[in-house]
Every structure is written in structure tokens, then in C-alpha cells.
Amino acid sequence: MNTLFDKIWDKHVVQQVEDGPTQLYIDRLYCHEVTSPQAFDGMRARGLKCFRPKQIYCMPDHNTPTHDQDKPIEDPVSKKQVDTLAKNAAEFGLTHYGMMSKDNGIIHVVGPEKGLSLPGMTIVCGDSHTSTHGAMGAVAFGIGTSEVEMVMASQCILQQKPKSMRISINGMLGKGVTAKDVALYLMSKLTTSGATGYFVEYAGDVVKALSMEGRLTLCNLSIEMGARGGFVAPDETTFEYLKGREFAPEGEEWDKAVAYWKTLKSGDDAVFDKELTFDAVDIEPRITYGTNPGMGIGITENIPANAQQANSPEAGFEKALNYMGFEAGQKLLGTKVDYVFLGACTNGRIEDFRAFASIVKGRRKADDVVAWLVPGSWAVDKQIREEELDKVLEAAGFEIRQPGCSACLAMNDDKIPAGKLSVSTSNRNFEGRQGPGARTILASPLVAAAAAVTGVITDPREFL
């Protein structure tokens, strides 16, 4: 064994239930407004307090509007969920970063940027994309609402230990190829169930060379391959990113922490349950054509000619193409686009805005494209303005909205209308994910930017 996953997992085992699950200690619980209310109700019904309130952080993100956040939320369901989280956090004595506070944003963006997510931690949240925090060298995974209650009450969780997988991507990424393209490529190769039951460690030249933002994107999408989570061993990139962040250790504690973090790597003799290796040279900018993230192609490729080529069941392949309005064998370059969305916990960080701005600089947004540019947090928004990216984007005809999950999922005002085609930097392209009847193509910020200025699906390498 001797894998990094084993090291972190074993250090957090409280006890092993005979022929049953592991009782695992949890270092950090994040709560948002959608999956926490029943957990708080359960605690209340049992007369319990949170066991370690200082290790729990709450913030609304799914339901927050991305405009007029200083006014009451109009949608009654969204308003109730956001208000309820604030009340619950106050009642149970938990840290709450409310709407419009400088600390608010998407929980999976805020955790790393504040230094709340640290190497060697176990991190959970009632949200599947908790795997994002694995980029810090942590074991991070999504849990259900009853498990959220379990962690609130005991700071522990009952879990079966997953199997381990290492995915190595070697070589050097080509021009215009990003972490998002790497993730979409892996999903097309493994399919959306290829990593089911595994925790994935990402390794190899490409992963080592990725920025922290790139690693966060890659780990975010682990769940879309069916994995329990994904992570990257901490290294100098991690330490540099964390140094000086609000909740990162300081002074002598920092030196001690880094000395420990440097031990967090798989041994040379580590044995994984599964090992896969890919070559960077095979990856180009990518787009999806179907209704799950694994149905993807290189931007210059054609949609597969049949279900077999697509590694997909016949009925599912046909249904997906019917929903999307595409045909087997079709090339998608030049396809008209209605909406472009830059944001989400997948691509709502400063590096994503820099990438988008690099393409639109000196150009104009296509007249018939509606573009929503949504920072992942107020800290990202501040950085956009400090770097004057807002001026570049506004000169090109774009407007920056207020932070939130936005058009990643149809839980707030930012819904793509039925039948309209959206190029989105988010993580899921299921039927109706961005709004009832909406059609979604997943892509990187560079591909999204190229579509926004041309009005059609365009290879971003033409602009680089």
C-alpha cells in the first residue's frame, strides 16, 4: 500500500467497526444552504450541540442571485434556504459567511483561497464537488445530509474505505490546452463510471506543472468519473499558494506544517488498486456533445459515428443526441451558440478570468450571445478589479456579475432558456442542469471565450 491516500486515511481512523465501516475523524465540515437544513433539524430534535463548532464553516452559494445581492432575494424558496442557513449558523454558534460579505462565494472556491482547506486534512460537505479541495493534498469528498448531521454531532463519519487509483498524465500540454481539457479527456476515456469506488491520486509531469487553480479544476471533476474523490500530493506549488492565507499556519507553526506536508506523498513502493497512464500529446481543447460529462470530443473531432465508438449504451447515445439536437458523425466547430457561462466551482477563479480576458482583449462580444461572467468569490472579484481585467472585459462588451454558483445549476435566477445552446465552464451537462430544456456544452474558459466573441464553437488556438 503506502499510498498518500492510506497515510491520510489511516491517520484519521478513530476505530474500525468489525466487518463494517471505518469511523473516520473529520477536520473540516463545510455547509451550504441546500443540504444542511434537515441536518440542523435532526440536531435540534435530539437536543444536540455541534461537537466542534470551530471546525464548521457555512455559506450560501447555490441559491444566491448574481445581481442585486444587497436587495432581498425575490424567489421565495431561495430566500428561505439562504435565511435558514444564517439562522441555523447563529443558533449553533458556527462561522457564517453571508451574502455580500467579503468572505462569501462558492464554498469550494472560498475554502482553498482562505487557507481553510489544508494538506493532510479530511474535508466533507453535503455537495458532490467537495472533491475540489483534494487539490490541496487533502482527502475531500461529498456526503449526504444524514452524514452532515453525523459530523456536526461527533466530528466523525462512518465510511467504507475506497480503493485507490493513480492516474498519471505525462509530457507537456499543447497550446490552448487547460486542466479542464485534461479532465474532460479523462472522463471520455474512463466514462462517467470508470472510477466508481476509487479515490484517485493525480500524478505525472502535467499535474506537477499545473497551477493550484488548474489542480482545483481537475480534482473538482473527479466525481464526474464516478470517483469518491481526487487529490494531488502537496508540493512547492501548494505551499506557495497557501503561504500568508488567512487560516494558514504562521511563523514557527508554518515551518512545522510544511515539514509535515512534505511527507505527504505516495512511497516509491506504493501499490495502487489500479494505475492508468495517459500522454499529454493526445489532448487538445475539448467540448462535450451529449448529456453527461463523459460524452466529449476534441474540438476538431466529429461526434462519434455510433454508440460503440462513443463507449455508450445505444439508447443513451441516441437520446442524448436527440436532446442536444446533434447528429452522429457531426462536426461541432461553427455551431451557433446562444449563451456563454464563465464561472462555477470548476472555473470561477482568477486564472479562469485571466484566460477568458486573454482571448477577448481587443475584440467584441458577439451581438447574439448572452454572456454571464461570474466570479467564484468576492475575493476573486476584488482581484479581477485589481488586475484591471474588468476594464478589458467591459471594453469587449462583457459585464461581471456577483459571486455565486449561478448558471452551473438551475437553483437561482441564472437559467438558460429551453432549447438554447450554452457553452459552459461548469461541471455538468445533464438534461435540464442549466434550466429546463437547456442544452449544455462543457468547455474550458478559453473555448468559452472564443465562442463568446465569434458566436459559434471555435478552436481557441486560432486566437493564441
Coordinates of C-alpha atoms in Angstrom, one line a residue:
M1 CA 0.0 0.0 0.0
N2 CA 2.0 3.1 1.3
T3 CA -0.1 5.4 -0.8
L4 CA -0.8 9.0 0.2
F5 CA -4.4 8.2 0.5
D6 CA -3.6 5.4 3.0
K7 CA -1.4 7.8 5.0
I8 CA -4.1 10.5 5.4
W9 CA -7.0 7.9 5.9
D10 CA -5.1 5.8 8.5
K11 CA -4.1 8.9 10.5
H12 CA -7.9 9.8 10.8
V13 CA -9.2 6.4 11.8
V14 CA -10.9 6.6 15.2
Q15 CA -12.0 2.9 15.1
Q16 CA -12.7 0.2 12.7
V17 CA -16.1 -1.5 13.0
E18 CA -15.6 -5.3 12.7
D19 CA -16.8 -6.4 9.2
G20 CA -18.2 -2.8 8.9
P21 CA -17.3 0.8 8.1
T22 CA -14.5 2.9 9.5
Q23 CA -15.2 5.7 12.0
L24 CA -13.2 8.5 10.4
Y25 CA -12.3 11.8 12.1
I26 CA -13.2 14.9 10.0
D27 CA -11.1 18.0 10.2
R28 CA -13.4 20.4 8.3
L29 CA -17.1 20.4 7.5
Y30 CA -18.4 22.9 5.0
C31 CA -22.2 23.6 4.9
H32 CA -24.2 25.4 2.2
E33 CA -27.9 26.2 2.2
V34 CA -29.3 23.3 0.2
T35 CA -28.1 20.2 2.0
S36 CA -27.9 21.4 5.6
P37 CA -31.4 22.3 6.9
Q38 CA -32.5 18.7 7.7
A39 CA -29.2 18.1 9.4
F40 CA -29.8 21.1 11.7
D41 CA -33.4 19.9 12.3
G42 CA -32.1 16.5 13.3
M43 CA -29.6 18.0 15.8
R44 CA -32.4 20.2 17.2
A45 CA -34.8 17.2 17.6
R46 CA -32.1 15.3 19.5
G47 CA -31.2 18.3 21.7
L48 CA -27.6 18.2 20.4
K49 CA -25.0 20.9 20.0
C50 CA -22.2 20.8 17.4
F51 CA -19.3 18.8 18.9
R52 CA -16.6 21.0 17.4
P53 CA -18.2 24.2 16.1
K54 CA -14.9 25.9 15.2
Q55 CA -14.3 23.3 12.5
I56 CA -17.6 24.0 10.7
Y57 CA -18.0 26.8 8.1
C58 CA -21.2 27.9 6.5
M59 CA -22.0 30.0 3.4
P60 CA -24.8 30.3 0.9
D61 CA -23.9 29.8 -2.8
H62 CA -26.4 27.7 -4.8
N63 CA -29.4 30.0 -4.4
T64 CA -27.7 33.4 -4.3
P65 CA -28.6 35.7 -7.2
T66 CA -25.7 37.1 -9.1
H67 CA -27.1 40.6 -9.3
D68 CA -28.7 43.0 -6.7
Q69 CA -27.4 40.9 -3.8
D70 CA -27.9 43.9 -1.5
K71 CA -31.7 43.5 -2.0
P72 CA -34.0 40.7 -0.6
I73 CA -33.9 37.6 -2.7
E74 CA -37.1 37.5 -4.9
D75 CA -37.5 33.7 -5.2
P76 CA -39.3 32.6 -2.0
V77 CA -37.6 29.1 -2.0
S78 CA -34.1 30.5 -2.5
K79 CA -34.8 33.2 0.1
K80 CA -36.0 30.7 2.7
Q81 CA -32.9 28.4 2.2
V82 CA -30.4 31.3 2.5
D83 CA -32.2 32.8 5.5
T84 CA -32.5 29.4 7.2
L85 CA -28.7 28.8 6.9
A86 CA -28.0 32.1 8.6
K87 CA -30.4 31.4 11.4
N88 CA -29.0 27.8 11.9
A89 CA -25.4 29.0 11.9
A90 CA -26.3 31.6 14.6
E91 CA -28.2 29.2 16.7
F92 CA -25.4 26.6 16.7
G93 CA -22.5 29.0 17.0
L94 CA -21.0 28.4 13.6
T95 CA -18.9 30.7 11.4
H96 CA -21.2 32.0 8.6
Y97 CA -20.1 34.0 5.6
G98 CA -23.3 35.6 4.4
M99 CA -24.2 37.1 1.1
M100 CA -22.4 40.4 0.3
S101 CA -19.8 39.8 3.0
K102 CA -16.2 40.0 1.6
D103 CA -15.7 36.3 2.7
N104 CA -18.7 34.9 0.7
G105 CA -18.6 33.0 -2.6
I106 CA -18.8 29.4 -3.7
I107 CA -17.8 27.2 -0.8
H108 CA -15.4 25.2 -2.9
V109 CA -13.6 28.4 -4.1
V110 CA -13.6 30.1 -0.7
G111 CA -12.2 27.1 1.3
P112 CA -8.9 26.9 -0.5
E113 CA -8.4 30.6 -1.1
K114 CA -8.8 31.3 2.7
G115 CA -6.4 28.5 3.7
L116 CA -9.3 26.7 5.4
S117 CA -8.5 23.6 3.3
L118 CA -5.0 22.3 4.1
P119 CA -2.8 19.4 3.1
G120 CA -3.4 16.2 5.1
M121 CA -6.9 17.1 6.2
T122 CA -10.1 15.2 5.8
I123 CA -12.8 17.5 4.4
V124 CA -16.5 16.9 3.8
C125 CA -19.5 18.9 2.6
G126 CA -23.0 17.9 1.6
D127 CA -22.1 18.5 -2.0
S128 CA -20.5 16.2 -4.6
H129 CA -17.9 18.6 -5.8
T130 CA -16.2 18.7 -2.4
S131 CA -13.5 16.6 -4.2
T132 CA -12.2 20.1 -5.4
H133 CA -10.4 20.5 -2.0
G134 CA -8.3 17.4 -2.8
A135 CA -6.1 19.7 -4.9
M136 CA -4.6 20.9 -1.6
G137 CA -3.4 17.4 -0.8
A138 CA -6.5 16.5 1.3
V139 CA -8.9 13.6 1.4
A140 CA -12.1 15.5 0.5
F141 CA -15.5 14.1 -0.5
G142 CA -19.2 14.8 -0.7
I143 CA -21.6 13.4 1.9
G144 CA -25.4 13.1 2.3
T145 CA -27.5 15.2 4.7
S146 CA -27.7 12.5 7.4
E147 CA -23.9 12.3 7.3
V148 CA -23.7 16.1 7.6
E149 CA -25.7 15.6 10.9
M150 CA -23.3 12.8 12.0
V151 CA -20.3 15.1 11.5
M152 CA -22.0 18.0 13.3
A153 CA -22.8 15.8 16.3
S154 CA -19.5 13.9 16.5
Q155 CA -16.9 15.4 14.1
C156 CA -16.7 11.8 12.8
I157 CA -18.3 9.9 9.9
L158 CA -18.8 6.2 9.2
Q159 CA -17.3 5.3 5.8
Q160 CA -16.2 2.3 3.9
K161 CA -12.6 2.8 2.8
P162 CA -12.5 3.3 -1.0
K163 CA -10.0 1.6 -3.3
S164 CA -7.0 3.6 -4.6
M165 CA -6.2 4.6 -8.2
R166 CA -3.3 6.6 -9.6
I167 CA -3.8 8.5 -12.9
S168 CA -0.6 9.8 -14.4
I169 CA -0.6 12.3 -17.3
N170 CA 2.9 12.7 -18.8
G171 CA 4.5 15.0 -21.3
M172 CA 3.6 18.7 -21.8
L173 CA 0.2 20.2 -22.6
G174 CA -0.1 21.8 -26.0
K175 CA -1.1 25.4 -26.8
G176 CA -4.6 26.3 -25.5
V177 CA -5.0 23.0 -23.5
T178 CA -6.0 23.5 -19.9
A179 CA -6.7 21.5 -16.8
K180 CA -10.4 21.5 -17.8
D181 CA -9.5 19.8 -21.1
V182 CA -7.4 17.2 -19.2
A183 CA -10.4 16.4 -17.0
L184 CA -12.8 16.2 -20.0
Y185 CA -10.3 13.9 -21.8
L186 CA -10.0 11.6 -18.8
M187 CA -13.8 11.4 -18.5
S188 CA -14.2 10.5 -22.1
K189 CA -11.6 7.7 -21.6
L190 CA -12.9 6.4 -18.3
T191 CA -16.6 7.2 -18.9
T192 CA -18.7 8.6 -16.0
S193 CA -18.5 5.4 -14.0
G194 CA -14.9 4.3 -14.7
A195 CA -13.5 5.4 -11.3
T196 CA -16.5 4.3 -9.2
G197 CA -15.4 3.0 -5.8
Y198 CA -11.9 4.6 -6.1
F199 CA -10.1 7.6 -4.7
V200 CA -7.9 9.0 -7.4
E201 CA -4.4 10.4 -7.0
Y202 CA -3.4 12.6 -10.0
A203 CA 0.3 12.5 -10.8
G204 CA 2.8 12.9 -13.7
D205 CA 4.5 15.8 -15.5
V206 CA 1.3 17.5 -16.4
V207 CA -0.1 17.5 -12.9
K208 CA 3.2 18.7 -11.4
A209 CA 3.2 21.6 -13.8
L210 CA -0.4 22.7 -13.2
S211 CA -1.1 25.8 -11.1
M212 CA -3.1 25.5 -7.9
E213 CA -6.2 26.7 -9.9
G214 CA -5.6 24.0 -12.5
R215 CA -5.4 21.3 -9.9
L216 CA -8.6 22.6 -8.2
T217 CA -10.4 22.3 -11.6
L218 CA -9.0 18.7 -12.2
C219 CA -10.0 17.5 -8.7
N220 CA -13.4 19.2 -9.0
L221 CA -14.2 16.9 -11.9
S222 CA -13.1 13.6 -10.3
I223 CA -16.6 13.0 -9.2
E224 CA -17.8 13.1 -12.8
M225 CA -15.8 9.9 -13.5
G226 CA -17.6 8.2 -10.6
A227 CA -14.7 8.6 -8.2
R228 CA -15.2 9.1 -4.5
G229 CA -12.7 11.9 -4.7
G230 CA -9.4 13.0 -6.3
F231 CA -6.3 14.7 -5.0
V232 CA -2.8 15.8 -5.7
A233 CA 0.2 15.3 -3.4
P234 CA 1.2 18.7 -1.9
D235 CA 4.4 20.3 -3.2
E236 CA 6.1 23.7 -3.6
T237 CA 3.2 24.9 -5.7
T238 CA 0.8 24.1 -2.8
F239 CA 3.0 25.7 -0.2
E240 CA 3.5 28.9 -2.2
Y241 CA -0.3 29.1 -2.8
L242 CA -1.1 28.7 0.9
K243 CA 1.6 30.9 2.5
G244 CA 0.1 34.0 4.0
R245 CA -3.5 33.0 3.5
E246 CA -5.9 33.9 6.3
F247 CA -6.2 30.5 8.0
A248 CA -2.8 29.0 7.0
P249 CA -0.3 28.5 9.9
E250 CA 2.1 31.3 10.5
G251 CA 5.7 31.6 11.7
E252 CA 7.1 28.6 13.5
E253 CA 3.8 26.7 13.0
W254 CA 4.1 27.3 9.3
D255 CA 7.6 25.7 9.2
K256 CA 6.4 22.7 11.2
A257 CA 3.3 22.3 9.0
V258 CA 5.4 22.4 5.8
A259 CA 7.9 19.9 7.2
Y260 CA 4.9 17.5 7.8
W261 CA 3.2 18.3 4.4
K262 CA 6.5 17.3 2.7
T263 CA 5.9 13.8 4.0
L264 CA 2.5 13.6 2.3
K265 CA 3.3 11.6 -0.8
S266 CA 3.0 8.1 -2.0
G267 CA 6.0 6.0 -1.4
D268 CA 8.2 4.7 -4.3
D269 CA 6.9 1.2 -3.4
A270 CA 3.2 2.3 -3.2
V271 CA 0.8 -0.2 -4.6
F272 CA -2.5 1.1 -6.1
D273 CA -5.5 -1.0 -6.8
K274 CA -5.5 0.5 -10.3
E275 CA -2.9 2.5 -12.3
L276 CA -3.6 4.4 -15.5
T277 CA -1.2 6.5 -17.7
F278 CA -2.0 9.0 -20.4
D279 CA 0.0 11.2 -22.7
A280 CA -0.5 14.9 -22.9
V281 CA 0.2 15.0 -26.6
D282 CA -3.2 13.2 -27.2
I283 CA -5.2 16.1 -25.5
E284 CA -6.5 19.1 -27.4
P285 CA -9.1 21.7 -26.3
R286 CA -12.3 19.7 -25.7
I287 CA -16.0 20.1 -25.7
T288 CA -18.9 17.8 -24.8
Y289 CA -21.7 16.8 -27.3
G290 CA -24.0 14.8 -25.1
T291 CA -25.8 14.8 -21.7
N292 CA -23.1 13.6 -19.4
P293 CA -19.5 14.9 -18.9
G294 CA -18.0 11.7 -20.4
M295 CA -19.6 12.4 -23.8
G296 CA -16.8 14.6 -25.1
I297 CA -14.6 15.1 -28.1
G298 CA -11.5 17.1 -29.1
I299 CA -12.7 20.4 -30.6
T300 CA -11.6 19.4 -34.1
E301 CA -13.1 15.9 -33.9
N302 CA -16.5 14.7 -35.1
I303 CA -19.2 13.4 -32.7
P304 CA -18.7 9.5 -32.7
A305 CA -20.5 7.7 -35.6
N306 CA -22.2 5.3 -33.2
A307 CA -22.8 4.3 -29.6
Q308 CA -20.0 1.8 -29.7
Q309 CA -17.4 4.4 -30.7
A310 CA -18.8 6.7 -28.0
N311 CA -18.4 3.9 -25.4
S312 CA -22.0 4.5 -24.5
P313 CA -25.2 2.4 -24.4
E314 CA -27.2 2.7 -27.7
A315 CA -30.4 4.1 -26.2
G316 CA -28.5 6.6 -24.1
F317 CA -26.4 7.8 -27.1
E318 CA -29.4 8.4 -29.3
K319 CA -31.4 10.0 -26.5
A320 CA -28.5 12.4 -25.7
L321 CA -28.1 13.4 -29.4
N322 CA -31.8 14.0 -29.8
Y323 CA -31.9 16.2 -26.7
M324 CA -28.9 18.2 -27.9
G325 CA -30.1 18.4 -31.5
F326 CA -26.9 16.9 -32.9
E327 CA -26.2 14.0 -35.2
A328 CA -23.8 11.1 -35.0
G329 CA -20.6 12.0 -37.0
Q330 CA -21.3 15.7 -37.0
K331 CA -18.5 18.3 -36.5
L332 CA -19.4 20.9 -33.9
L333 CA -16.9 23.6 -35.0
G334 CA -19.0 26.5 -36.3
T335 CA -22.2 25.6 -34.4
K336 CA -24.2 28.7 -33.3
V337 CA -24.1 29.4 -29.6
D338 CA -26.7 31.3 -27.6
Y339 CA -25.2 31.6 -24.1
V340 CA -21.7 31.5 -22.6
F341 CA -21.1 31.0 -18.9
L342 CA -17.8 31.5 -17.2
G343 CA -17.8 30.5 -13.5
A344 CA -18.8 27.7 -11.1
C345 CA -16.6 25.9 -8.6
T346 CA -14.9 24.4 -11.7
N347 CA -13.7 27.6 -13.4
G348 CA -14.6 30.6 -11.4
R349 CA -11.1 31.5 -10.1
I350 CA -8.8 34.4 -11.1
E351 CA -6.8 32.3 -13.5
D352 CA -10.0 31.4 -15.4
F353 CA -10.9 35.1 -15.8
R354 CA -7.3 35.9 -16.9
A355 CA -7.6 33.1 -19.6
F356 CA -11.0 34.4 -20.8
A357 CA -9.7 38.0 -20.9
S358 CA -6.6 36.9 -22.9
I359 CA -8.9 35.9 -25.8
V360 CA -11.5 38.7 -25.7
K361 CA -9.0 41.5 -25.3
G362 CA -9.3 43.9 -28.2
R363 CA -12.3 42.0 -29.6
R364 CA -16.1 42.4 -29.1
K365 CA -18.7 40.0 -27.7
A366 CA -20.8 38.6 -30.5
D367 CA -24.2 40.5 -30.6
D368 CA -26.4 37.5 -30.3
V369 CA -24.6 35.8 -27.4
V370 CA -25.7 36.3 -23.8
A371 CA -22.6 36.0 -21.6
W372 CA -22.6 35.5 -17.8
L373 CA -19.2 36.0 -16.2
V374 CA -19.5 35.1 -12.5
P375 CA -16.5 35.2 -10.1
G376 CA -16.3 32.3 -7.7
S377 CA -16.0 34.6 -4.7
W378 CA -15.8 38.3 -3.7
A379 CA -12.0 37.7 -3.3
V380 CA -11.8 36.7 -7.0
D381 CA -14.0 39.8 -7.9
K382 CA -11.5 42.0 -6.0
Q383 CA -8.6 40.5 -7.8
I384 CA -10.3 40.9 -11.2
R385 CA -10.6 44.7 -10.4
E386 CA -7.0 45.0 -9.0
E387 CA -5.7 43.5 -12.2
E388 CA -8.0 45.7 -14.3
L389 CA -9.4 42.6 -16.1
D390 CA -12.8 44.2 -15.5
K391 CA -11.8 47.0 -17.9
V392 CA -10.6 44.6 -20.5
L393 CA -13.9 42.6 -20.3
E394 CA -16.1 45.7 -20.2
A395 CA -14.3 47.2 -23.3
A396 CA -15.2 43.9 -25.1
G397 CA -18.8 44.2 -24.1
F398 CA -18.9 41.9 -21.1
E399 CA -20.4 42.5 -17.7
I400 CA -19.1 40.9 -14.4
R401 CA -21.9 39.6 -12.2
Q402 CA -21.8 39.0 -8.4
P403 CA -20.4 35.7 -7.0
G404 CA -22.4 32.5 -6.7
C405 CA -23.0 29.1 -8.3
S406 CA -25.0 30.9 -11.0
A407 CA -25.8 29.0 -14.2
C408 CA -24.0 25.9 -13.1
L409 CA -27.4 24.6 -11.9
A410 CA -30.9 25.8 -12.1
M411 CA -31.3 26.8 -8.5
N412 CA -31.2 30.6 -8.9
D413 CA -32.2 33.2 -11.4
D414 CA -29.4 32.4 -13.9
K415 CA -31.2 29.8 -16.0
I416 CA -30.6 29.0 -19.7
P417 CA -33.9 29.1 -21.6
A418 CA -35.3 25.9 -23.1
G419 CA -33.7 24.9 -26.4
K420 CA -30.9 27.4 -26.2
L421 CA -27.3 26.2 -26.5
S422 CA -24.9 27.2 -23.8
V423 CA -21.1 26.8 -23.8
S424 CA -20.4 26.5 -20.1
T425 CA -17.2 26.2 -17.9
S426 CA -19.3 24.4 -15.2
N427 CA -19.1 20.6 -14.4
R428 CA -22.3 19.0 -15.5
N429 CA -24.3 18.9 -18.8
F430 CA -27.2 16.7 -17.7
E431 CA -30.6 17.4 -19.2
G432 CA -32.1 20.5 -17.6
R433 CA -29.0 21.1 -15.4
Q434 CA -28.8 24.7 -16.5
G435 CA -32.5 25.2 -16.8
P436 CA -35.5 23.1 -18.1
G437 CA -34.8 22.1 -21.7
A438 CA -31.4 23.9 -21.7
R439 CA -28.6 22.4 -23.8
T440 CA -25.1 22.5 -22.4
I441 CA -21.6 22.1 -23.9
L442 CA -18.9 21.8 -21.3
A443 CA -15.6 23.6 -22.1
S444 CA -12.6 25.5 -20.8
P445 CA -12.6 29.3 -20.2
L446 CA -10.5 29.6 -23.5
V447 CA -13.1 27.7 -25.5
A448 CA -15.9 29.7 -23.8
A449 CA -14.2 33.0 -24.7
A450 CA -13.7 32.0 -28.3
A451 CA -17.4 31.2 -28.6
A452 CA -18.4 34.4 -26.9
V453 CA -16.6 36.6 -29.4
T454 CA -17.4 34.6 -32.6
G455 CA -20.9 33.5 -31.7
V456 CA -20.0 29.9 -32.7
I457 CA -18.0 27.0 -31.4
T458 CA -14.4 28.0 -32.3
D459 CA -11.0 26.5 -31.6
P460 CA -9.3 28.9 -29.2
R461 CA -5.9 28.1 -30.7
E462 CA -6.9 30.4 -33.6
F463 CA -6.6 33.3 -31.1
L464 CA -3.5 32.3 -29.3

